[in-house]
Amino acid sequence: MSAEQNPVKRLLGDIDTSIKNSEFADWYPISKKEFRDTVRSPWIWVLSFIFIVLFALPAVLGLYFNIGQQFAEAGASLTTDAYVRFALPIAAPLLPAVAIVIGYAAIARESERGSLKILLSLPYTRGELLAGKFVGRSAITLIPVTVGLLTTLLVLLPSEIEIAWESFLLFALATMAYGVVFTAFAIGLSAALKTARRAMAASLGIYVYLQVFWSNLGAGLGNLLSDHANIDQVTQLHVELFVSLLSPIASYRTLVQEILQGSPIRSRLLLTSSPQVTCEEMLGGTLEVTQAGAECTNAALPPQYSTIAVIAYLLLWLVVPLVAGYYVFENKDL
Amino acid sequence: MAAIELDGVTKQFGSLTALQGVDLTVEEGEIFGFLGPNGAGKSTTINILLDFVRATDGSATVLGHDIHEEPKRIRARTGVLPEGYDVYDRLTGRQHLSFVIESKDADEDTDELAERVGIADAIDRKAGGYSKGMQQRLVLAMALVGEPDLLILDEPTTGLDPNGARLMREIIREENERGATVFFSSHILGQVEAVCDTVGILQNGRLIAKDSVAGLREAAAGDTVLRVTLADGDGTDAAVTAIEGLEEVSTVTADGTTLTVGCDSDAKMAVLNAVEESGSEVANFETEETSLDEVFAAYTEQQEQEQAEVDA
């Protein structure tokens, strides 16, 4: 079938042409090349496959055989929210690892091997190169996420489980953003560091630190300040909550919790060591323990813990590594 | 306007000085051979021209654009065959070419390009499976995309067999006839001698000579070596005496019937006449022009001597 007869192909061709002709998309051929090249890497397929299996299958199978009933709120029918609860603790630690493997080699490997010389012999600035790499590799990261989510939907559609479209799509969006953030993080380090090995070590090292130690950092820092600087308990909780939210893993988790709980306050409370004090002293509310869990009523969330702020903290992990990576890359000898 | 203009370009890597105040002008439309031993700073110069590394001091323009301010405009009109590059193993030759065509907003046929460099039958295979010579041909084809005004070729014959090297020279000539300036570096003198209009010799980070191939040859060793074979050995001594009497001759040595004469390049007829006048018959004669190898050696030695004098 020729391109003229196939509407999908024609549409893709039209999109391709219009991006190509856009004045601000000089980086576009790089992102396309990057996608074509990376998508042929067997490693990324192995990793994506593992991710898809872990992300979609256990939760889906569990729900299919009604093991997920315990996650449903009492009396309510089983919805995809139960799946999201299942998938969140899998996606939160696993997706960064996938994204890092996709991103860490982006520039450092090409620099080591010498293909960067071919790329930069073409009419691209180093910034455009970085932009093209970011877009192309982010698209690769979105493949396992999308396939995992679609697999879930395909299995759940014929089942008795009700699909809660709004929360499911928001979860999909948050997870995609989360994957892209870690891809950008790894690419930024790849642009700044000399070898791919170092970029991988640095990005995985920071990721492990975030995953394993960061959750204790906020509480530890709060304690430290309380012991030595005599701060009061509310300040201590502020330190704890704020520092926790600066981790992209925590901010992603709390955003997804927010989608499920329908309340930013309840999902933020999950991050503190003392929900009652946080609710009553810091937020000025009343903590009520219901069947569905603790609920903080009549409370006001300070702007630094609002949804927008948390999204901004998450995106900082995209912007800062890319900008810092660009700065180092722009000024270095290849 | 000069195609390439370097003005006092200095590059230091830590305490190592890779280039030291290099001034160089490459005129538009010329084929410029950039010659020097490995480690002389040729690749560093090219890397500076392409803005891969930044000069510590000095400035340079390529096609009238400042190398650091407008690298993108330079690259849009330049085709590059870099040194120590690597192709994308997982992409085919055609995908490589399409990527460059798209990047340069050019409108060329991938098959024609592949045909031109002799890899037409391998164009749909992954470049990771190409031999070093084929990869070199592929990257050359990529450099030709978009009819660039300037071709920068860093050690272009590396990895090429004699056929490939010949093809490379043909393409360099064709591109030059089309109007492109060609700047290529090499440590192999034969390559440079065969195609270049002008040659620059770089050594230890300094440009020690720049001239036409003929001019360099003359500058390095003004003498032409003339080998005269006499019909018989009887008149050898008389012939030597006669030649020695000539003003333009610097050395004469005799070996049986063969006389080796060092003289000015235009003294050939005078030498032959002197031999005939001395009563001998010339059976054969040949002139030997100094090769660039010798020119290069002469320049290098001269430079070392001067350096030794400075040091002393």
XYZ file of C-alpha atoms in Angstrom:
646
model
C 0.000 0.000 0.000
C 1.456 3.340 -0.922
C 1.699 6.272 1.422
C -1.020 8.136 -0.469
C -3.546 5.392 0.117
C -2.843 4.797 3.772
C -4.440 7.581 5.840
C -2.363 6.818 8.946
C 0.851 7.009 6.992
C -0.308 10.171 5.279
C -1.189 11.787 8.583
C 2.200 10.846 10.057
C 3.844 12.195 6.913
C 1.954 15.483 7.254
C 2.919 15.822 10.914
C 6.501 15.004 10.012
C 6.564 17.679 7.295
C 4.962 20.372 9.410
C 7.369 19.831 12.329
C 10.259 19.805 9.883
C 9.159 23.115 8.415
C 8.675 24.720 11.792
C 11.174 27.419 12.576
C 11.689 26.290 16.147
C 12.267 22.636 15.428
C 15.754 22.537 13.983
C 16.436 19.732 16.428
C 13.715 17.560 14.947
C 15.865 15.382 12.639
C 18.096 14.576 15.602
C 15.192 13.411 17.712
C 14.002 11.235 14.841
C 17.435 9.737 14.322
C 17.771 9.266 18.054
C 14.489 7.407 18.221
C 15.318 5.200 15.250
C 18.725 4.364 16.618
C 17.776 3.780 20.250
C 14.646 1.822 19.468
C 16.881 -0.796 17.837
C 18.859 -1.369 20.993
C 18.054 -4.865 22.293
C 18.773 -3.827 25.883
C 16.050 -1.287 25.903
C 13.590 -3.886 24.660
C 14.572 -6.350 27.360
C 14.183 -3.676 29.997
C 10.909 -2.387 28.578
C 9.552 -5.913 28.473
C 10.421 -6.466 32.130
C 8.816 -3.144 32.987
C 5.633 -3.908 31.077
C 5.334 -7.335 32.685
C 5.901 -6.004 36.188
C 3.810 -2.907 35.647
C 0.766 -4.468 34.057
C 0.575 -8.181 34.549
C 0.554 -8.883 38.300
C -1.895 -6.139 39.047
C -4.071 -7.113 36.147
C -4.009 -10.806 36.994
C -4.627 -10.076 40.650
C -7.636 -7.971 39.827
C -8.914 -10.487 37.316
C -9.041 -13.169 39.961
C -10.575 -10.676 42.397
C -7.609 -10.668 44.737
C -7.739 -6.920 44.564
C -11.025 -6.698 46.463
C -9.175 -5.667 49.619
C -8.075 -2.480 47.917
C -11.550 -1.380 47.052
C -13.174 0.948 49.480
C -15.758 -0.803 51.561
C -19.034 -1.119 49.762
C -17.731 0.481 46.600
C -17.392 -1.475 43.386
C -13.954 -2.445 42.205
C -12.473 0.143 39.871
C -9.162 0.738 38.138
C -8.172 2.819 41.169
C -7.363 -0.492 42.806
C -5.058 -1.233 39.902
C -3.375 2.144 40.270
C -2.760 1.402 43.964
C -1.153 -1.814 42.849
C 0.899 -0.297 40.040
C 2.149 2.755 41.944
C 4.674 0.956 44.171
C 5.945 -0.840 41.074
C 6.186 2.177 38.770
C 7.648 4.568 41.349
C 10.956 2.714 41.814
C 11.138 0.865 38.485
C 10.382 3.544 35.902
C 13.338 5.765 36.927
C 15.671 2.804 36.401
C 14.262 2.245 32.908
C 14.467 5.952 32.061
C 18.049 6.188 33.305
C 19.141 3.250 31.167
C 17.468 4.918 28.175
C 19.027 8.308 28.867
C 22.464 7.912 30.400
C 24.344 7.126 27.183
C 22.624 9.802 25.066
C 25.568 12.166 24.751
C 28.477 10.717 26.733
C 28.549 7.504 24.686
C 28.526 9.401 21.395
C 31.253 11.633 22.697
C 33.387 8.644 23.679
C 32.891 6.800 20.419
C 33.249 9.786 18.129
C 29.834 9.818 16.445
C 29.222 13.151 18.166
C 31.697 14.631 15.692
C 29.449 13.557 12.857
C 26.382 15.005 14.571
C 28.014 18.326 15.362
C 29.475 18.603 11.863
C 25.886 19.110 10.799
C 24.140 22.442 11.253
C 23.106 22.040 14.884
C 24.006 24.021 17.958
C 24.845 22.032 21.038
C 21.581 23.168 22.575
C 19.606 21.808 19.627
C 21.502 18.572 19.897
C 20.502 18.290 23.538
C 16.883 19.154 22.732
C 16.745 16.544 19.959
C 18.237 13.915 22.233
C 15.776 14.752 24.976
C 12.736 14.540 22.722
C 13.885 11.365 20.943
C 14.818 9.492 24.088
C 11.747 10.641 26.003
C 9.661 9.122 23.225
C 11.494 5.846 23.848
C 10.710 6.022 27.570
C 7.051 6.537 26.769
C 6.898 3.242 24.854
C 6.979 0.870 27.847
C 4.729 3.185 29.861
C 2.164 3.379 27.080
C 2.312 -0.318 26.258
C 1.981 -1.177 29.963
C -1.057 1.071 30.382
C -2.695 -0.152 27.160
C -2.129 -3.764 28.155
C -3.847 -3.011 31.438
C -6.805 -1.432 29.689
C -7.118 -4.279 27.192
C -7.256 -6.844 29.950
C -9.548 -4.840 32.196
C -12.073 -3.720 29.565
C -13.833 -7.096 29.283
C -13.637 -7.727 33.040
C -16.102 -6.702 35.714
C -13.759 -4.050 36.944
C -15.038 -0.602 36.254
C -12.700 1.785 34.536
C -12.401 5.071 36.370
C -11.324 7.040 33.333
C -10.446 10.285 35.003
C -8.114 8.879 37.626
C -6.702 6.326 35.199
C -5.817 8.973 32.617
C -4.381 11.294 35.245
C -2.294 8.409 36.546
C -1.141 7.722 32.971
C -0.211 11.373 32.534
C 1.657 11.576 35.844
C 3.542 8.361 35.103
C 4.549 9.573 31.634
C 5.774 12.839 33.111
C 7.667 10.880 35.769
C 9.406 8.789 33.096
C 10.280 11.868 31.048
C 11.666 13.630 34.142
C 14.108 10.809 34.824
C 15.048 10.583 31.151
C 15.915 14.282 31.213
C 17.812 13.818 34.461
C 19.976 11.074 32.924
C 20.497 13.017 29.665
C 21.577 16.097 31.619
C 24.222 14.065 33.409
C 25.182 12.458 30.105
C 25.822 15.915 28.652
C 27.823 17.073 31.639
C 30.018 14.061 32.307
C 32.902 12.720 30.287
C 32.048 9.059 29.897
C 28.857 7.053 29.673
C 30.062 4.932 32.574
C 30.270 7.990 34.806
C 26.889 9.241 33.640
C 25.366 5.868 34.477
C 27.097 5.668 37.867
C 26.071 9.206 38.783
C 22.454 8.892 37.695
C 21.933 5.463 39.236
C 23.744 6.597 42.388
C 21.504 9.617 42.819
C 18.454 7.517 42.022
C 19.359 4.916 44.678
C 19.980 7.712 47.152
C 16.582 9.235 46.408
C 14.897 5.869 46.616
C 16.578 4.546 49.765
C 17.744 7.472 51.852
C 15.811 10.569 50.877
C 12.674 9.566 52.778
C 14.763 9.659 55.969
C 16.498 12.871 55.041
C 13.567 15.181 55.770
C 12.808 13.563 59.112
C 16.504 13.424 60.005
C 17.062 17.050 59.109
C 13.995 18.024 61.124
C 15.307 16.139 64.158
C 18.730 17.621 63.778
C 17.374 21.174 63.663
C 15.061 20.429 66.565
C 17.943 19.117 68.673
C 20.478 21.778 67.850
C 18.624 24.839 66.625
C 15.668 24.582 68.963
C 13.024 24.785 66.269
C 9.484 23.991 67.319
C 7.599 20.911 66.264
C 5.630 22.615 63.511
C 8.783 23.977 61.930
C 10.266 20.535 62.231
C 7.321 19.063 60.348
C 7.597 21.788 57.733
C 11.223 20.844 57.148
C 10.303 17.191 56.976
C 7.452 17.632 54.515
C 9.212 20.166 52.327
C 12.435 18.185 52.024
C 10.474 15.013 51.289
C 8.596 16.700 48.452
C 11.827 17.735 46.792
C 12.463 14.122 45.834
C 10.939 13.376 42.435
C 9.970 9.920 43.652
C 8.057 11.344 46.618
C 6.448 14.081 44.562
C 5.264 11.551 41.953
C 3.900 9.261 44.653
C 2.065 12.033 46.429
C 0.593 13.288 43.152
C -0.757 9.827 42.320
C -2.036 9.462 45.879
C -3.790 12.756 45.364
C -5.492 11.398 42.253
C -6.692 8.375 44.208
C -7.597 10.144 47.448
C -9.101 13.125 45.716
C -7.450 15.342 48.325
C -4.006 16.932 48.367
C -4.042 17.221 52.165
C -4.597 13.526 52.758
C -1.877 12.545 50.344
C 0.627 15.006 51.861
C -0.129 13.681 55.359
C 1.137 10.300 54.209
C 4.600 11.866 53.888
C 4.940 13.063 57.459
C 5.932 11.158 60.547
C 3.127 12.663 62.585
C -0.120 13.139 60.618
C -2.025 14.333 63.656
C 0.329 17.157 64.578
C 0.697 18.065 60.921
C -3.034 18.283 60.453
C -3.881 20.053 63.662
C -0.878 22.229 64.427
C 0.491 22.969 60.966
C -2.636 23.012 58.848
C -5.094 24.051 61.541
C -7.562 21.239 60.852
C -9.113 18.367 62.745
C -7.980 14.817 62.250
C -10.785 12.332 61.960
C -10.189 8.665 61.599
C -12.787 7.135 59.327
C -13.106 3.733 57.756
C -11.324 4.987 54.683
C -8.372 6.225 56.740
C -7.352 9.424 58.430
C -9.024 12.577 57.201
C -7.986 16.088 57.972
C -10.964 18.392 57.789
C -11.156 22.176 57.810
C -7.480 22.408 57.007
C -5.729 24.863 54.695
C -2.752 23.693 52.714
C 0.073 26.265 52.469
C 0.946 27.139 48.860
C 4.339 25.385 48.976
C 2.528 22.051 49.395
C -0.161 22.679 46.806
C -0.606 20.497 43.743
C 0.952 23.105 41.487
C 3.975 23.436 43.778
C 4.510 19.668 43.872
C 4.265 19.470 40.080
C 6.856 22.248 39.942
C 9.199 20.326 42.289
C 8.873 17.283 40.043
C 9.610 19.341 36.937
C 12.656 20.863 38.609
C 14.257 17.462 38.174
C 13.726 17.855 34.450
C 14.767 21.480 34.090
C 17.784 21.669 36.410
C 19.696 18.655 35.002
C 18.985 19.728 31.417
C 20.046 23.331 31.993
C 23.119 22.390 34.031
C 24.012 19.670 31.519
C 23.615 22.136 28.676
C 25.806 24.683 30.406
C 28.644 22.225 30.947
C 28.250 20.681 27.489
C 28.178 24.061 25.749
C 31.441 25.106 27.335
C 33.492 21.983 27.039
C 35.975 20.680 24.490
C 34.726 17.557 22.810
C 37.064 36.425 0.861
C 39.149 33.639 2.327
C 37.447 30.300 2.933
C 39.380 29.775 6.149
C 41.277 32.354 8.121
C 43.132 31.648 11.345
C 44.626 34.507 13.253
C 47.089 33.719 16.036
C 45.205 30.615 17.116
C 46.625 29.069 20.261
C 45.274 26.057 22.072
C 46.429 24.741 25.392
C 45.241 21.531 26.977
C 46.336 22.023 30.545
C 50.079 22.565 30.406
C 50.347 21.088 26.914
C 50.426 23.566 24.054
C 48.757 21.953 21.064
C 48.775 25.012 18.795
C 50.931 28.060 19.072
C 49.922 31.241 17.298
C 48.854 29.671 14.024
C 48.108 32.139 11.217
C 46.688 30.553 8.116
C 44.657 31.638 5.129
C 42.986 29.228 2.758
C 41.669 30.945 -0.334
C 38.297 30.171 -1.813
C 38.397 27.530 -4.501
C 41.717 26.014 -3.599
C 42.626 22.512 -2.572
C 44.633 22.947 0.561
C 46.756 20.134 1.961
C 47.328 20.375 5.668
C 50.401 18.356 6.329
C 52.213 17.270 9.432
C 53.267 14.291 11.479
C 50.840 12.687 13.898
C 50.435 14.825 16.962
C 51.430 18.049 15.200
C 48.059 19.655 15.937
C 46.209 19.055 12.655
C 43.136 17.560 14.254
C 43.123 20.218 16.958
C 43.095 22.885 14.234
C 40.178 21.189 12.494
C 38.356 20.712 15.801
C 38.731 24.427 16.457
C 37.415 25.292 12.984
C 34.342 23.152 13.689
C 33.908 24.582 17.202
C 34.430 21.156 18.782
C 37.164 22.653 20.933
C 37.644 26.308 21.785
C 40.877 28.151 21.124
C 42.717 29.496 24.155
C 43.718 32.559 22.181
C 43.345 34.005 18.700
C 40.368 34.048 16.373
C 39.246 32.365 13.192
C 36.607 32.645 10.518
C 35.287 30.027 8.152
C 33.416 31.165 5.042
C 33.352 34.623 6.589
C 31.648 33.547 9.813
C 33.274 33.653 13.221
C 33.836 30.078 14.330
C 32.509 30.558 17.817
C 29.698 33.018 17.104
C 28.109 31.334 14.114
C 29.132 27.682 14.017
C 25.733 26.667 12.718
C 25.962 28.850 9.626
C 29.422 27.474 8.953
C 28.274 23.886 9.271
C 25.298 24.492 7.012
C 27.722 25.181 4.162
C 30.474 22.769 5.114
C 30.870 19.042 4.574
C 33.024 17.285 7.120
C 34.818 13.980 7.220
C 36.038 13.970 10.803
C 38.835 11.898 12.212
C 38.156 9.212 14.797
C 34.420 9.265 14.131
C 32.055 6.391 14.576
C 28.952 5.558 12.561
C 25.641 4.480 14.079
C 25.935 0.703 14.079
C 22.210 0.090 14.186
C 21.267 2.399 11.318
C 21.619 1.575 7.630
C 23.713 3.537 5.182
C 20.531 4.970 3.712
C 19.295 6.111 7.135
C 22.591 7.866 7.712
C 22.325 9.691 4.401
C 18.650 10.577 4.892
C 19.450 12.008 8.307
C 22.142 14.273 6.869
C 19.940 15.309 3.934
C 17.168 16.237 6.347
C 19.572 17.990 8.716
C 20.984 20.120 5.910
C 17.635 20.746 4.276
C 19.147 19.295 1.121
C 17.361 17.524 -1.661
C 19.565 14.710 -2.796
C 19.043 11.146 -3.817
C 20.504 8.657 -1.341
C 21.104 6.090 -4.083
C 23.057 8.554 -6.215
C 25.224 9.543 -3.268
C 25.917 5.903 -2.426
C 26.683 5.217 -6.078
C 29.146 8.048 -6.153
C 31.230 6.670 -3.291
C 30.819 3.057 -4.363
C 28.616 1.635 -1.618
C 25.362 1.404 -3.614
C 24.981 -2.323 -3.011
C 25.417 -1.953 0.755
C 23.157 1.061 1.282
C 20.362 -0.866 2.998
C 22.646 -2.774 5.313
C 23.400 -1.657 8.852
C 26.523 0.466 8.986
C 27.810 -1.510 11.964
C 28.558 -4.339 9.539
C 30.547 -2.137 7.145
C 34.302 -2.462 6.829
C 36.393 0.509 7.903
C 36.811 1.487 4.247
C 33.071 1.340 3.595
C 32.348 3.418 6.685
C 34.847 5.952 5.394
C 33.045 6.029 2.035
C 29.715 6.436 3.786
C 30.922 9.369 5.861
C 32.447 10.903 2.728
C 29.050 10.640 1.040
C 27.515 12.326 4.087
C 30.061 15.133 3.752
C 29.043 15.669 0.118
C 25.360 16.231 0.933
C 24.045 19.655 0.014
C 26.901 20.680 -2.299
C 28.943 22.306 0.470
C 31.090 25.362 -0.250
C 33.824 23.918 1.911
C 34.931 20.352 2.477
C 36.975 19.641 5.583
C 38.507 16.192 5.410
C 40.598 14.978 8.314
C 42.962 12.183 7.211
C 40.465 11.147 4.513
C 42.386 8.167 3.179
C 42.642 6.380 6.518
C 41.327 2.854 6.125
C 40.900 3.131 2.373
C 42.448 0.650 -0.059
C 44.292 2.058 -3.122
C 41.039 2.084 -5.109
C 39.314 3.958 -2.339
C 42.164 6.450 -2.098
C 41.957 7.037 -5.854
C 38.209 7.542 -5.630
C 38.772 9.995 -2.800
C 41.166 12.013 -4.964
C 38.746 11.965 -7.893
C 35.920 13.204 -5.698
C 38.116 15.920 -4.226
C 38.914 17.126 -7.769
C 35.287 16.931 -8.872
C 34.106 18.868 -5.857
C 36.807 21.447 -6.415
C 35.802 21.845 -10.064
C 32.223 22.369 -8.916
C 33.588 25.316 -6.918
C 34.148 23.919 -3.458
C 37.176 24.748 -1.369
C 38.810 21.598 -0.048
C 40.808 21.544 3.142
C 42.301 18.218 3.974
C 44.822 17.013 6.442
C 47.206 14.160 6.003
C 50.460 12.768 7.230
C 50.885 10.964 3.921
C 52.724 13.207 1.514
C 51.787 11.330 -1.620
C 48.092 12.089 -1.066
C 48.710 15.785 -0.674
C 51.172 16.061 -3.536
C 48.757 14.383 -5.932
C 45.839 16.789 -5.582
C 46.763 19.935 -3.699
C 47.284 23.443 -4.983
C 48.693 24.695 -1.730
C 50.294 22.969 1.194
C 50.788 24.010 4.779
C 53.103 22.125 7.064
C 52.292 22.002 10.730
C 54.789 20.843 13.259
C 54.675 20.902 17.037
C 51.716 23.227 16.907
C 53.338 25.758 14.583
C 52.763 26.354 10.916
C 56.305 26.066 9.619
C 55.601 26.515 5.928
C 52.865 27.428 3.509
C 53.378 27.456 -0.229
C 52.367 25.854 -3.493
C 53.590 22.288 -3.923
C 56.158 23.448 -6.508
C 57.167 26.444 -4.455
C 57.741 24.375 -1.361
C 59.850 21.958 -3.264
C 61.999 24.770 -4.544
C 62.235 26.467 -1.186
C 63.298 23.348 0.647
C 65.929 22.244 -1.844
C 66.704 24.605 -4.701
C 68.727 21.927 -6.389
C 67.505 19.603 -9.006
C 69.358 16.349 -9.161
C 70.394 15.461 -12.703
C 71.620 11.970 -13.514
C 73.622 11.737 -16.720
C 74.735 8.409 -18.185
C 77.615 8.571 -20.642
C 77.917 6.263 -23.643
C 81.366 5.074 -22.476
C 83.594 5.607 -19.438
C 86.637 7.107 -21.206
C 85.544 10.724 -21.047
C 84.179 10.682 -17.502
C 86.935 12.752 -15.936
C 86.827 15.342 -18.694
C 83.067 15.600 -18.388
C 83.283 16.072 -14.602
C 85.820 18.870 -15.057
C 83.627 20.530 -17.680
C 80.522 20.385 -15.479
C 82.342 21.634 -12.414
C 83.269 24.687 -14.426
C 79.623 25.712 -14.653
C 78.380 28.413 -12.377
C 74.965 26.863 -11.725
C 76.362 23.531 -10.539
C 76.883 22.832 -6.887
C 77.988 19.181 -6.778
C 79.208 16.533 -9.209
C 79.935 12.921 -8.392
C 80.944 10.185 -10.812
C 80.281 6.474 -10.565
C 81.506 4.596 -13.628
C 79.593 6.100 -16.541
C 76.982 7.785 -14.342
C 77.354 11.376 -13.255
C 75.154 12.794 -10.526
C 74.873 16.544 -10.745
C 73.306 18.866 -8.247
C 72.358 22.098 -10.000
C 69.740 24.816 -10.343
C 66.602 23.505 -11.925
C 67.086 25.600 -15.076
C 70.713 24.514 -15.619
C 69.811 21.223 -17.256
C 70.694 22.234 -20.841
C 73.914 23.909 -19.759
C 75.066 20.685 -18.082
C 74.225 18.569 -21.105
C 75.971 20.992 -23.432
C 79.087 20.971 -21.261
C 79.201 17.165 -21.388
C 78.904 17.117 -25.163
C 81.563 19.784 -25.515
C 83.963 17.764 -23.377
C 83.784 15.057 -26.074
C 81.502 12.501 -24.393
C 78.239 11.272 -25.732
C 75.173 11.321 -23.484
C 73.458 7.916 -23.539
C 70.704 8.836 -21.141
C 69.728 11.471 -18.585
C 67.038 11.928 -16.036
C 66.118 14.629 -13.583
C 64.979 13.822 -10.151
C 62.739 16.317 -8.475
C 62.778 16.259 -4.715
C 59.685 14.541 -3.336
C 57.595 16.193 -0.679
C 58.972 13.596 1.700
C 62.354 15.177 1.303
C 60.852 18.637 1.441
C 59.117 17.684 4.603
C 62.267 16.165 6.093
C 64.248 19.227 5.096
C 61.729 21.565 6.705
C 61.508 19.479 9.791
C 65.276 19.313 10.204
C 65.641 22.976 9.515
C 63.087 23.686 12.164
C 64.828 21.448 14.673
C 68.169 23.057 13.959
C 66.759 26.498 14.457
C 65.147 25.352 17.637
C 68.445 23.869 18.820
C 70.144 27.161 18.078
C 67.534 29.062 19.990
C 67.854 26.666 22.907
C 71.655 26.973 22.839
